Amino acid sequence: MSDDIADVKVTVTVNGRPRRAAVPPRLTLADFLRERCQLTGTHLGCEHGVCGACSVLLDGEAVCACLMFAVQADGAEVTTVEGLSPGDGELSPVQAAFRDHHGLQCGFCTPGFVVSVTAFLRDNPDPSDDQIREALSGNLCRCTGYQGIFKAVRAAAESSSASATPSETR
Amino acid sequence: MKPTAFDYHAPASPEEAVSLLGSLGDGAKIIAGGQSLTPMLALRLAVFEHLVDIRRIESLRGVSRSNGTVRVGAGTTEAAVGRSDVVAADVPLLARATPFIGHLAIRNRGTIGGCVAHADAAAEYPAVALALDATIETLSPRGTRSIPAAEFFTGIWSTALEPDELITALEFGVWSGRTGFAVEEFAVRSGDFAIAGATVAVELSSSGSVDRCAIGLFGLGPTAVRATAAEESAAGTAVPDLNPDEIGQAALAGQDVPSDSHGSAAYRTRVGAAMVATAWRRAVKEASGE
């Protein structure tokens, strides 16, 4: 195994801002976001695609940031949980629904849920209960607070303001 | 854990990709969606010096239909397969298997070619490819090949692919007439690897007998497998004379069913037979127009 792997220059647009960096190919997108961009809202749980804590939007699609390398995101647009809120301490409709309906306990899994749910409601603005449960199946809450999370998604879907989507395009 | 260091290559064409594989040798591996390979690298179950990323090759993506065949580019994501109107209309078994793959974030990255090349015994698409007699189109520095699915899956995580060979597409024949299709899977949690699963396709004659049928099993052998003997015993028989539970038992007879911490071989065999029976009932019901 070679120890002198050259870094690769990448440009990733993160929450609307181009980030240029030279990265080792084995650096995951999640570690790039956390360590190079100081965006620590993207959490790492299992690091093998089961827990969903690292969910981010890649060109608008929810993906596990632990299951891809930063080099693979070169040229792409990434939205992290930090990019979902309008700023000035305001919450996005999905975030507000999580607060209002006890959708978080310890909060570790929350950024992943919020990102996944934001993409889900954008694509399915009027979901059935079963569709919501299916959509939540890619995120684990180790506090097992699923009923509150479900209620938050239901409420976010029913509030007309939930149709507002983040700025990225599909 | 983190992967060992590797060099990254992003070829612009299939030809460039296989040329790279040829020149880099055994230390190189294709990465497509990476939803299975990346965890294996992170857990250091797999170590490669070079990754050749084919996700940027536009020509490997997309679904098209011509002359009774549906062609799915190897780089098409599972999510795109699941959204395809052509797949839903003409290869329903493939469409219906898709929601069982991991969860949405996995399907947004994972590709059909990567899934088939990885050849996990518990994966859905290999069982669909076997049941529908799909053809796996490949490219290597020596040219193209068309590999029948029946000859493709050779053992645990093993396929007929050469190290410098790239899957470019899967081709599925379109079943027409009085047809029905069903996928049944049992897993501990939604999105987990299947304990046992079955894919069933049936075509009925105008008189209501089985003109042809196909049963693909997953999670029930070293690779996905086809239950040929059970298919042969059902073919030509009138539907009311067939007992779905017996078809399920026949499908599992003689299979090399694995044992692991999730279940013994005997347990998986019982669950597998139930999956086949349930899928058979649903497929026949659809084919009968009920």
CSV table of C-alpha atoms in Angstrom, one decimal:
chain,number,residue,atom,x,y,z
A,1,MET,CA,0.0,0.0,0.0
A,2,SER,CA,1.4,3.3,-1.1
A,3,ASP,CA,1.9,6.0,1.5
A,4,ASP,CA,2.4,8.8,-0.9
A,5,ILE,CA,-1.1,9.2,-2.4
A,6,ALA,CA,-1.5,12.7,-3.8
A,7,ASP,CA,-4.3,15.0,-2.6
A,8,VAL,CA,-7.0,15.8,-5.1
A,9,LYS,CA,-8.3,19.3,-5.7
A,10,VAL,CA,-12.0,19.6,-5.4
A,11,THR,CA,-14.7,22.3,-5.5
A,12,VAL,CA,-17.9,21.5,-3.6
A,13,THR,CA,-20.7,24.0,-3.3
A,14,VAL,CA,-21.8,23.6,0.3
A,15,ASN,CA,-24.9,25.5,1.4
A,16,GLY,CA,-24.5,27.8,-1.6
A,17,ARG,CA,-20.9,28.6,-0.9
A,18,PRO,CA,-18.1,27.1,-3.1
A,19,ARG,CA,-15.5,25.3,-1.0
A,20,ARG,CA,-12.2,24.6,-2.6
A,21,ALA,CA,-9.9,22.1,-1.0
A,22,ALA,CA,-7.1,19.5,-1.6
A,23,VAL,CA,-8.3,16.3,-0.1
A,24,PRO,CA,-6.9,12.8,0.2
A,25,PRO,CA,-9.2,10.5,-1.9
A,26,ARG,CA,-10.1,8.4,1.2
A,27,LEU,CA,-11.6,11.4,3.0
A,28,THR,CA,-15.4,10.8,3.3
A,29,LEU,CA,-17.8,13.6,2.4
A,30,ALA,CA,-19.0,13.5,6.0
A,31,ASP,CA,-15.4,14.1,7.3
A,32,PHE,CA,-14.9,16.8,4.7
A,33,LEU,CA,-18.0,18.7,5.9
A,34,ARG,CA,-17.2,18.3,9.6
A,35,GLU,CA,-13.4,18.8,9.6
A,36,ARG,CA,-12.7,21.0,6.5
A,37,CYS,CA,-15.9,23.0,6.4
A,38,GLN,CA,-16.5,23.1,10.2
A,39,LEU,CA,-20.1,22.1,9.6
A,40,THR,CA,-20.5,19.7,12.5
A,41,GLY,CA,-24.3,19.4,12.2
A,42,THR,CA,-23.7,16.4,9.9
A,43,HIS,CA,-23.3,13.6,12.5
A,44,LEU,CA,-21.6,10.3,12.3
A,45,GLY,CA,-23.1,7.3,13.9
A,46,CYS,CA,-22.6,3.9,12.2
A,47,GLU,CA,-20.3,5.1,9.3
A,48,HIS,CA,-21.7,2.3,7.2
A,49,GLY,CA,-25.0,3.6,5.8
A,50,VAL,CA,-27.4,2.2,8.4
A,51,CYS,CA,-28.2,5.0,10.9
A,52,GLY,CA,-28.8,8.0,8.6
A,53,ALA,CA,-27.3,10.5,11.0
A,54,CYS,CA,-25.0,11.8,8.3
A,55,SER,CA,-27.7,12.4,5.7
A,56,VAL,CA,-27.1,15.4,3.5
A,57,LEU,CA,-28.6,16.6,0.2
A,58,LEU,CA,-26.3,16.0,-2.8
A,59,ASP,CA,-27.7,17.9,-5.8
A,60,GLY,CA,-31.0,17.8,-4.0
A,61,GLU,CA,-31.1,14.0,-3.2
A,62,ALA,CA,-30.7,12.7,0.3
A,63,VAL,CA,-27.6,10.6,0.6
A,64,CYS,CA,-25.4,9.2,3.4
A,65,ALA,CA,-22.3,11.4,3.6
A,66,CYS,CA,-20.4,8.6,5.2
A,67,LEU,CA,-20.9,6.4,2.1
A,68,MET,CA,-19.1,8.6,-0.4
A,69,PHE,CA,-15.8,10.3,-0.7
A,70,ALA,CA,-15.3,14.1,-1.0
A,71,VAL,CA,-13.6,13.5,-4.4
A,72,GLN,CA,-16.9,12.0,-5.6
A,73,ALA,CA,-18.7,15.3,-4.7
A,74,ASP,CA,-16.4,17.4,-6.8
A,75,GLY,CA,-18.6,19.8,-8.8
A,76,ALA,CA,-21.7,18.9,-6.8
A,77,GLU,CA,-24.0,21.0,-4.6
A,78,VAL,CA,-24.3,19.8,-1.0
A,79,THR,CA,-26.9,21.0,1.5
A,80,THR,CA,-26.3,20.2,5.1
A,81,VAL,CA,-28.6,20.7,8.0
A,82,GLU,CA,-27.0,24.1,8.5
A,83,GLY,CA,-28.2,25.1,5.0
A,84,LEU,CA,-31.9,24.3,5.7
A,85,SER,CA,-32.7,27.1,8.0
A,86,PRO,CA,-33.4,30.6,6.7
A,87,GLY,CA,-30.8,32.1,9.1
A,88,ASP,CA,-30.9,34.6,12.0
A,89,GLY,CA,-31.8,31.7,14.3
A,90,GLU,CA,-35.1,30.9,12.5
A,91,LEU,CA,-36.1,27.3,12.0
A,92,SER,CA,-37.1,25.7,8.7
A,93,PRO,CA,-40.7,24.4,8.7
A,94,VAL,CA,-39.5,20.8,9.3
A,95,GLN,CA,-37.2,21.9,12.1
A,96,ALA,CA,-40.1,23.9,13.7
A,97,ALA,CA,-42.3,20.9,13.5
A,98,PHE,CA,-39.7,18.7,15.2
A,99,ARG,CA,-39.5,21.3,18.0
A,100,ASP,CA,-43.3,21.6,18.3
A,101,HIS,CA,-44.0,17.9,18.4
A,102,HIS,CA,-41.3,16.6,20.6
A,103,GLY,CA,-39.5,15.2,17.6
A,104,LEU,CA,-36.1,15.2,19.3
A,105,GLN,CA,-34.8,13.9,22.6
A,106,CYS,CA,-31.0,13.7,22.8
A,107,GLY,CA,-30.8,15.3,19.4
A,108,PHE,CA,-28.0,13.2,17.9
A,109,CYS,CA,-30.1,11.8,15.1
A,110,THR,CA,-32.1,15.0,14.5
A,111,PRO,CA,-30.0,16.6,11.7
A,112,GLY,CA,-30.2,13.4,9.7
A,113,PHE,CA,-33.9,13.1,10.2
A,114,VAL,CA,-34.5,16.8,9.3
A,115,VAL,CA,-32.5,16.5,6.1
A,116,SER,CA,-34.2,13.3,5.0
A,117,VAL,CA,-37.6,14.6,5.9
A,118,THR,CA,-37.0,17.9,4.0
A,119,ALA,CA,-36.2,16.0,0.8
A,120,PHE,CA,-39.1,13.6,1.3
A,121,LEU,CA,-41.7,16.3,1.8
A,122,ARG,CA,-40.4,18.2,-1.2
A,123,ASP,CA,-41.0,15.1,-3.4
A,124,ASN,CA,-44.1,13.9,-1.5
A,125,PRO,CA,-46.0,17.0,-0.2
A,126,ASP,CA,-49.1,15.0,0.7
A,127,PRO,CA,-47.8,11.6,2.1
A,128,SER,CA,-49.8,8.8,3.6
A,129,ASP,CA,-48.9,7.6,7.1
A,130,ASP,CA,-47.3,4.5,5.6
A,131,GLN,CA,-45.2,6.6,3.2
A,132,ILE,CA,-44.0,8.7,6.1
A,133,ARG,CA,-43.0,5.6,8.1
A,134,GLU,CA,-41.2,4.2,5.0
A,135,ALA,CA,-39.4,7.5,4.5
A,136,LEU,CA,-38.2,7.5,8.1
A,137,SER,CA,-36.9,3.9,7.9
A,138,GLY,CA,-33.4,5.1,6.8
A,139,ASN,CA,-32.9,7.0,10.0
A,140,LEU,CA,-32.4,5.5,13.4
A,141,CYS,CA,-33.2,7.2,16.7
A,142,ARG,CA,-31.5,5.5,19.6
A,143,CYS,CA,-33.8,7.3,22.1
A,144,THR,CA,-36.5,5.4,20.2
A,145,GLY,CA,-38.6,8.7,20.0
A,146,TYR,CA,-40.2,7.7,16.7
A,147,GLN,CA,-43.8,8.7,17.6
A,148,GLY,CA,-42.8,12.3,18.2
A,149,ILE,CA,-40.8,12.3,15.0
A,150,PHE,CA,-43.7,10.8,13.1
A,151,LYS,CA,-46.1,13.5,14.5
A,152,ALA,CA,-43.6,16.2,13.5
A,153,VAL,CA,-43.5,14.9,9.9
A,154,ARG,CA,-47.3,14.6,9.8
A,155,ALA,CA,-47.6,18.2,11.0
A,156,ALA,CA,-44.9,19.6,8.7
A,157,ALA,CA,-46.7,17.9,5.7
A,158,GLU,CA,-50.0,19.5,6.8
A,159,SER,CA,-48.8,23.0,7.4
A,160,SER,CA,-48.9,24.8,4.1
A,161,SER,CA,-45.5,26.5,4.9
A,162,ALA,CA,-43.9,23.1,4.6
A,163,SER,CA,-44.0,23.3,0.9
A,164,ALA,CA,-41.3,25.9,1.1
A,165,THR,CA,-38.1,24.1,0.0
A,166,PRO,CA,-34.4,24.8,0.4
A,167,SER,CA,-32.8,26.7,-2.4
A,168,GLU,CA,-31.1,23.8,-4.1
A,169,THR,CA,-32.6,22.4,-7.3
A,170,ARG,CA,-33.0,18.7,-8.2
B,1,MET,CA,-13.0,3.0,10.8
B,2,LYS,CA,-11.6,4.7,7.8
B,3,PRO,CA,-10.5,3.1,4.5
B,4,THR,CA,-6.9,2.6,3.7
B,5,ALA,CA,-5.4,5.1,1.3
B,6,PHE,CA,-6.2,4.8,-2.4
B,7,ASP,CA,-5.7,6.7,-5.6
B,8,TYR,CA,-8.8,8.0,-7.3
B,9,HIS,CA,-9.6,7.9,-11.0
B,10,ALA,CA,-12.6,9.4,-12.7
B,11,PRO,CA,-12.7,8.3,-16.4
B,12,ALA,CA,-15.0,10.0,-18.8
B,13,SER,CA,-16.0,7.0,-20.9
B,14,PRO,CA,-16.4,3.2,-20.5
B,15,GLU,CA,-13.5,2.6,-22.8
B,16,GLU,CA,-11.2,4.8,-20.6
B,17,ALA,CA,-12.5,3.0,-17.5
B,18,VAL,CA,-11.6,-0.5,-18.8
B,19,SER,CA,-8.3,0.7,-20.2
B,20,LEU,CA,-7.5,2.1,-16.7
B,21,LEU,CA,-8.5,-1.2,-15.1
B,22,GLY,CA,-6.3,-3.1,-17.5
B,23,SER,CA,-3.3,-0.9,-16.9
B,24,LEU,CA,-3.7,-0.6,-13.1
B,25,GLY,CA,-4.1,-4.4,-12.5
B,26,ASP,CA,-5.5,-6.3,-9.6
B,27,GLY,CA,-5.2,-3.4,-7.1
B,28,ALA,CA,-7.9,-1.5,-8.9
B,29,LYS,CA,-11.6,-1.7,-8.4
B,30,ILE,CA,-14.6,0.0,-10.0
B,31,ILE,CA,-16.7,2.2,-7.7
B,32,ALA,CA,-20.2,3.0,-8.9
B,33,GLY,CA,-22.6,4.1,-6.2
B,34,GLY,CA,-20.3,2.7,-3.6
B,35,GLN,CA,-23.1,1.8,-1.2
B,36,SER,CA,-21.7,-1.7,-0.6
B,37,LEU,CA,-18.0,-1.0,-1.5
B,38,THR,CA,-17.5,2.0,0.8
B,39,PRO,CA,-18.6,0.2,4.0
B,40,MET,CA,-16.4,-2.7,3.0
B,41,LEU,CA,-13.5,-0.3,2.5
B,42,ALA,CA,-14.2,1.4,5.8
B,43,LEU,CA,-14.4,-1.9,7.7
B,44,ARG,CA,-11.3,-2.9,5.8
B,45,LEU,CA,-13.0,-6.1,4.5
B,46,ALA,CA,-11.7,-4.8,1.2
B,47,VAL,CA,-8.5,-3.0,0.3
B,48,PHE,CA,-7.7,-1.5,-3.1
B,49,GLU,CA,-4.9,0.8,-4.2
B,50,HIS,CA,-7.0,2.4,-6.9
B,51,LEU,CA,-10.7,3.2,-7.2
B,52,VAL,CA,-12.1,3.9,-10.7
B,53,ASP,CA,-15.2,6.0,-10.3
B,54,ILE,CA,-17.7,5.4,-13.1
B,55,ARG,CA,-20.5,7.6,-11.8
B,56,ARG,CA,-19.4,10.5,-14.0
B,57,ILE,CA,-19.9,8.4,-17.2
B,58,GLU,CA,-23.2,9.7,-18.6
B,59,SER,CA,-23.5,7.0,-21.3
B,60,LEU,CA,-23.9,4.3,-18.6
B,61,ARG,CA,-27.1,5.8,-17.3
B,62,GLY,CA,-30.7,5.6,-18.5
B,63,VAL,CA,-33.5,3.2,-19.4
B,64,SER,CA,-34.7,2.5,-22.9
B,65,ARG,CA,-36.9,0.1,-24.7
B,66,SER,CA,-36.6,-1.4,-28.2
B,67,ASN,CA,-37.8,-4.6,-29.9
B,68,GLY,CA,-39.3,-6.2,-26.8
B,69,THR,CA,-36.3,-5.5,-24.7
B,70,VAL,CA,-35.7,-3.0,-21.9
B,71,ARG,CA,-32.1,-1.9,-21.5
B,72,VAL,CA,-31.1,-0.4,-18.1
B,73,GLY,CA,-27.7,1.3,-18.1
B,74,ALA,CA,-25.4,-0.1,-15.4
B,75,GLY,CA,-24.9,3.3,-13.9
B,76,THR,CA,-28.6,3.9,-13.4
B,77,THR,CA,-29.4,4.5,-9.7
B,78,GLU,CA,-31.8,2.2,-8.0
B,79,ALA,CA,-33.9,5.3,-7.2
B,80,ALA,CA,-34.1,6.1,-11.0
B,81,VAL,CA,-35.0,2.4,-11.7
B,82,GLY,CA,-37.8,2.8,-9.2
B,83,ARG,CA,-39.0,6.0,-10.8
B,84,SER,CA,-38.9,4.8,-14.4
B,85,ASP,CA,-42.3,4.5,-16.1
B,86,VAL,CA,-40.7,2.1,-18.7
B,87,VAL,CA,-39.5,-0.2,-15.9
B,88,ALA,CA,-42.8,-0.1,-14.1
B,89,ALA,CA,-44.8,-0.9,-17.3
B,90,ASP,CA,-42.5,-3.4,-19.0
B,91,VAL,CA,-40.3,-5.0,-16.2
B,92,PRO,CA,-42.7,-4.9,-13.2
B,93,LEU,CA,-40.6,-7.4,-11.3
B,94,LEU,CA,-37.6,-5.1,-11.3
B,95,ALA,CA,-39.8,-2.1,-10.3
B,96,ARG,CA,-41.3,-4.1,-7.4
B,97,ALA,CA,-38.0,-5.3,-6.1
B,98,THR,CA,-36.6,-1.8,-5.9
B,99,PRO,CA,-38.2,-0.5,-2.7
B,100,PHE,CA,-36.7,-3.5,-0.7
B,101,ILE,CA,-33.2,-2.2,-1.4
B,102,GLY,CA,-31.8,-0.5,1.7
B,103,HIS,CA,-33.5,2.8,2.1
B,104,LEU,CA,-34.0,5.9,0.0
B,105,ALA,CA,-30.6,7.5,0.6
B,106,ILE,CA,-29.0,4.2,-0.4
B,107,ARG,CA,-31.1,3.9,-3.5
B,108,ASN,CA,-30.2,7.5,-4.5
B,109,ARG,CA,-26.6,6.5,-4.9
B,110,GLY,CA,-26.6,2.7,-5.4
B,111,THR,CA,-26.7,1.5,-9.1
B,112,ILE,CA,-28.1,-1.6,-10.7
B,113,GLY,CA,-24.8,-2.5,-12.3
B,114,GLY,CA,-23.0,-2.1,-8.9
B,115,CYS,CA,-25.6,-4.2,-7.2
B,116,VAL,CA,-25.3,-7.0,-9.7
B,117,ALA,CA,-21.5,-6.9,-9.8
B,118,HIS,CA,-21.3,-7.0,-6.0
B,119,ALA,CA,-23.6,-10.1,-6.2
B,120,ASP,CA,-24.6,-10.2,-2.5
B,121,ALA,CA,-26.6,-13.4,-1.9
B,122,ALA,CA,-29.3,-11.4,-0.1
B,123,ALA,CA,-29.6,-8.7,-2.8
B,124,GLU,CA,-32.8,-8.3,-4.8
B,125,TYR,CA,-31.7,-7.4,-8.3
B,126,PRO,CA,-29.6,-10.6,-8.9
B,127,ALA,CA,-32.7,-12.7,-8.2
B,128,VAL,CA,-34.8,-10.5,-10.6
B,129,ALA,CA,-32.1,-10.8,-13.3
B,130,LEU,CA,-32.0,-14.6,-12.9
B,131,ALA,CA,-35.8,-15.0,-12.9
B,132,LEU,CA,-36.2,-12.8,-16.0
B,133,ASP,CA,-33.2,-14.4,-17.9
B,134,ALA,CA,-31.6,-10.9,-18.1
B,135,THR,CA,-28.5,-10.4,-20.2
B,136,ILE,CA,-25.5,-8.6,-18.6
B,137,GLU,CA,-23.7,-6.5,-21.2
B,138,THR,CA,-20.0,-5.9,-20.4
B,139,LEU,CA,-16.9,-4.1,-21.8
B,140,SER,CA,-13.3,-5.0,-21.3
B,141,PRO,CA,-10.1,-4.1,-23.2
B,142,ARG,CA,-10.8,-7.2,-25.3
B,143,GLY,CA,-14.2,-6.0,-26.4
B,144,THR,CA,-17.9,-6.6,-25.4
B,145,ARG,CA,-19.6,-9.6,-24.0
B,146,SER,CA,-23.2,-10.6,-23.4
B,147,ILE,CA,-23.4,-12.8,-20.3
B,148,PRO,CA,-26.7,-14.6,-19.5
B,149,ALA,CA,-27.7,-14.1,-15.8
B,150,ALA,CA,-27.7,-17.9,-15.4
B,151,GLU,CA,-24.0,-17.9,-16.0
B,152,PHE,CA,-23.1,-14.7,-14.2
B,153,PHE,CA,-23.4,-15.5,-10.5
B,154,THR,CA,-20.7,-18.0,-9.6
B,155,GLY,CA,-20.5,-18.1,-5.8
B,156,ILE,CA,-20.3,-15.9,-2.7
B,157,TRP,CA,-19.7,-12.3,-3.9
B,158,SER,CA,-18.3,-13.9,-7.1
B,159,THR,CA,-19.3,-13.4,-10.7
B,160,ALA,CA,-18.2,-14.3,-14.2
B,161,LEU,CA,-16.6,-10.8,-14.6
B,162,GLU,CA,-12.9,-10.5,-15.3
B,163,PRO,CA,-11.0,-8.0,-13.1
B,164,ASP,CA,-10.8,-5.5,-16.0
B,165,GLU,CA,-14.4,-6.0,-17.1
B,166,LEU,CA,-17.1,-3.3,-16.7
B,167,ILE,CA,-20.9,-4.0,-16.7
B,168,THR,CA,-22.4,-1.5,-19.2
B,169,ALA,CA,-26.1,-2.5,-19.1
B,170,LEU,CA,-28.6,-5.1,-18.2
B,171,GLU,CA,-31.2,-6.2,-20.8
B,172,PHE,CA,-34.5,-7.6,-19.8
B,173,GLY,CA,-37.0,-9.4,-22.1
B,174,VAL,CA,-40.5,-8.0,-21.8
B,175,TRP,CA,-43.1,-10.5,-20.7
B,176,SER,CA,-46.5,-9.9,-22.3
B,177,GLY,CA,-49.9,-11.6,-22.2
B,178,ARG,CA,-51.6,-12.7,-19.0
B,179,THR,CA,-48.7,-12.0,-16.7
B,180,GLY,CA,-48.2,-11.4,-13.0
B,181,PHE,CA,-45.2,-10.5,-10.9
B,182,ALA,CA,-44.5,-10.4,-7.2
B,183,VAL,CA,-41.6,-9.9,-4.8
B,184,GLU,CA,-41.8,-11.0,-1.2
B,185,GLU,CA,-39.0,-10.4,1.4
B,186,PHE,CA,-38.6,-11.0,5.1
B,187,ALA,CA,-36.0,-9.0,6.9
B,188,VAL,CA,-35.5,-8.1,10.6
B,189,ARG,CA,-36.0,-4.4,9.9
B,190,SER,CA,-37.0,-2.5,6.9
B,191,GLY,CA,-34.0,-2.1,4.6
B,192,ASP,CA,-31.9,-4.8,6.3
B,193,PHE,CA,-30.4,-7.7,4.4
B,194,ALA,CA,-33.1,-10.3,3.6
B,195,ILE,CA,-33.4,-13.3,5.8
B,196,ALA,CA,-35.3,-14.8,2.8
B,197,GLY,CA,-36.9,-13.5,-0.3
B,198,ALA,CA,-38.5,-14.6,-3.5
B,199,THR,CA,-39.3,-13.1,-6.9
B,200,VAL,CA,-42.0,-14.8,-9.0
B,201,ALA,CA,-43.1,-14.2,-12.6
B,202,VAL,CA,-46.0,-16.2,-14.2
B,203,GLU,CA,-47.6,-16.1,-17.6
B,204,LEU,CA,-51.0,-17.9,-17.9
B,205,SER,CA,-52.5,-19.4,-21.1
B,206,SER,CA,-56.0,-18.3,-22.2
B,207,SER,CA,-57.3,-21.5,-20.5
B,208,GLY,CA,-55.7,-20.6,-17.2
B,209,SER,CA,-52.8,-23.0,-17.1
B,210,VAL,CA,-49.2,-21.9,-16.4
B,211,ASP,CA,-47.5,-21.2,-19.8
B,212,ARG,CA,-44.3,-20.2,-18.1
B,213,CYS,CA,-43.1,-19.2,-14.7
B,214,ALA,CA,-39.8,-18.1,-13.1
B,215,ILE,CA,-38.8,-18.2,-9.4
B,216,GLY,CA,-35.7,-16.4,-8.2
B,217,LEU,CA,-34.6,-16.8,-4.6
B,218,PHE,CA,-32.3,-14.4,-2.5
B,219,GLY,CA,-30.8,-14.8,0.9
B,220,LEU,CA,-31.3,-18.6,0.5
B,221,GLY,CA,-28.0,-19.7,-1.1
B,222,PRO,CA,-24.4,-18.6,-1.7
B,223,THR,CA,-25.7,-16.4,-4.5
B,224,ALA,CA,-29.2,-15.6,-5.8
B,225,VAL,CA,-30.6,-18.8,-7.3
B,226,ARG,CA,-33.3,-19.9,-9.6
B,227,ALA,CA,-35.8,-22.6,-8.4
B,228,THR,CA,-35.8,-24.5,-11.7
B,229,ALA,CA,-37.3,-27.8,-10.5
B,230,ALA,CA,-40.2,-26.0,-8.9
B,231,GLU,CA,-40.8,-24.0,-12.1
B,232,GLU,CA,-40.8,-27.2,-14.2
B,233,SER,CA,-43.2,-28.9,-12.0
B,234,ALA,CA,-45.6,-26.0,-12.2
B,235,ALA,CA,-45.4,-25.3,-15.9
B,236,GLY,CA,-48.3,-26.6,-18.0
B,237,THR,CA,-50.5,-27.2,-15.0
B,238,ALA,CA,-53.9,-25.5,-14.5
B,239,VAL,CA,-53.7,-22.9,-11.7
B,240,PRO,CA,-56.4,-24.5,-9.5
B,241,ASP,CA,-54.4,-27.8,-9.5
B,242,LEU,CA,-51.3,-26.1,-8.1
B,243,ASN,CA,-50.8,-25.7,-4.3
B,244,PRO,CA,-48.7,-22.6,-3.7
B,245,ASP,CA,-47.4,-24.0,-0.4
B,246,GLU,CA,-46.1,-27.1,-2.2
B,247,ILE,CA,-44.5,-24.9,-4.9
B,248,GLY,CA,-42.7,-23.0,-2.0
B,249,GLN,CA,-41.4,-26.3,-0.5
B,250,ALA,CA,-40.3,-27.5,-4.0
B,251,ALA,CA,-38.5,-24.2,-4.6
B,252,LEU,CA,-36.4,-24.7,-1.4
B,253,ALA,CA,-35.8,-28.4,-1.8
B,254,GLY,CA,-32.1,-29.1,-2.3
B,255,GLN,CA,-31.0,-25.5,-1.9
B,256,ASP,CA,-27.7,-24.7,-0.2
B,257,VAL,CA,-29.4,-22.5,2.4
B,258,PRO,CA,-27.0,-20.6,4.8
B,259,SER,CA,-27.0,-20.4,8.6
B,260,ASP,CA,-26.0,-17.3,10.5
B,261,SER,CA,-26.8,-15.3,13.6
B,262,HIS,CA,-30.1,-14.2,12.1
B,263,GLY,CA,-31.4,-17.7,11.5
B,264,SER,CA,-30.6,-21.3,11.0
B,265,ALA,CA,-30.8,-23.0,7.5
B,266,ALA,CA,-33.9,-24.8,8.6
B,267,TYR,CA,-35.6,-21.6,9.7
B,268,ARG,CA,-34.6,-19.7,6.5
B,269,THR,CA,-35.9,-22.7,4.4
B,270,ARG,CA,-39.3,-22.4,6.1
B,271,VAL,CA,-39.4,-18.6,5.7
B,272,GLY,CA,-38.2,-18.9,2.1
B,273,ALA,CA,-40.9,-21.4,1.2
B,274,ALA,CA,-43.5,-19.1,2.7
B,275,MET,CA,-42.1,-16.1,0.7
B,276,VAL,CA,-42.3,-18.2,-2.6
B,277,ALA,CA,-45.9,-19.3,-1.8
B,278,THR,CA,-47.0,-15.8,-1.0
B,279,ALA,CA,-45.3,-14.3,-4.1
B,280,TRP,CA,-46.8,-17.1,-6.2
B,281,ARG,CA,-50.3,-16.4,-5.0
B,282,ARG,CA,-50.0,-12.7,-5.7
B,283,ALA,CA,-48.4,-13.2,-9.1
B,284,VAL,CA,-51.1,-15.7,-10.2
B,285,LYS,CA,-53.8,-13.3,-8.9
B,286,GLU,CA,-52.5,-10.5,-11.0
B,287,ALA,CA,-52.1,-12.7,-14.0
B,288,SER,CA,-55.7,-13.9,-13.6
B,289,GLY,CA,-56.9,-10.3,-13.7
B,290,GLU,CA,-58.3,-10.5,-10.2
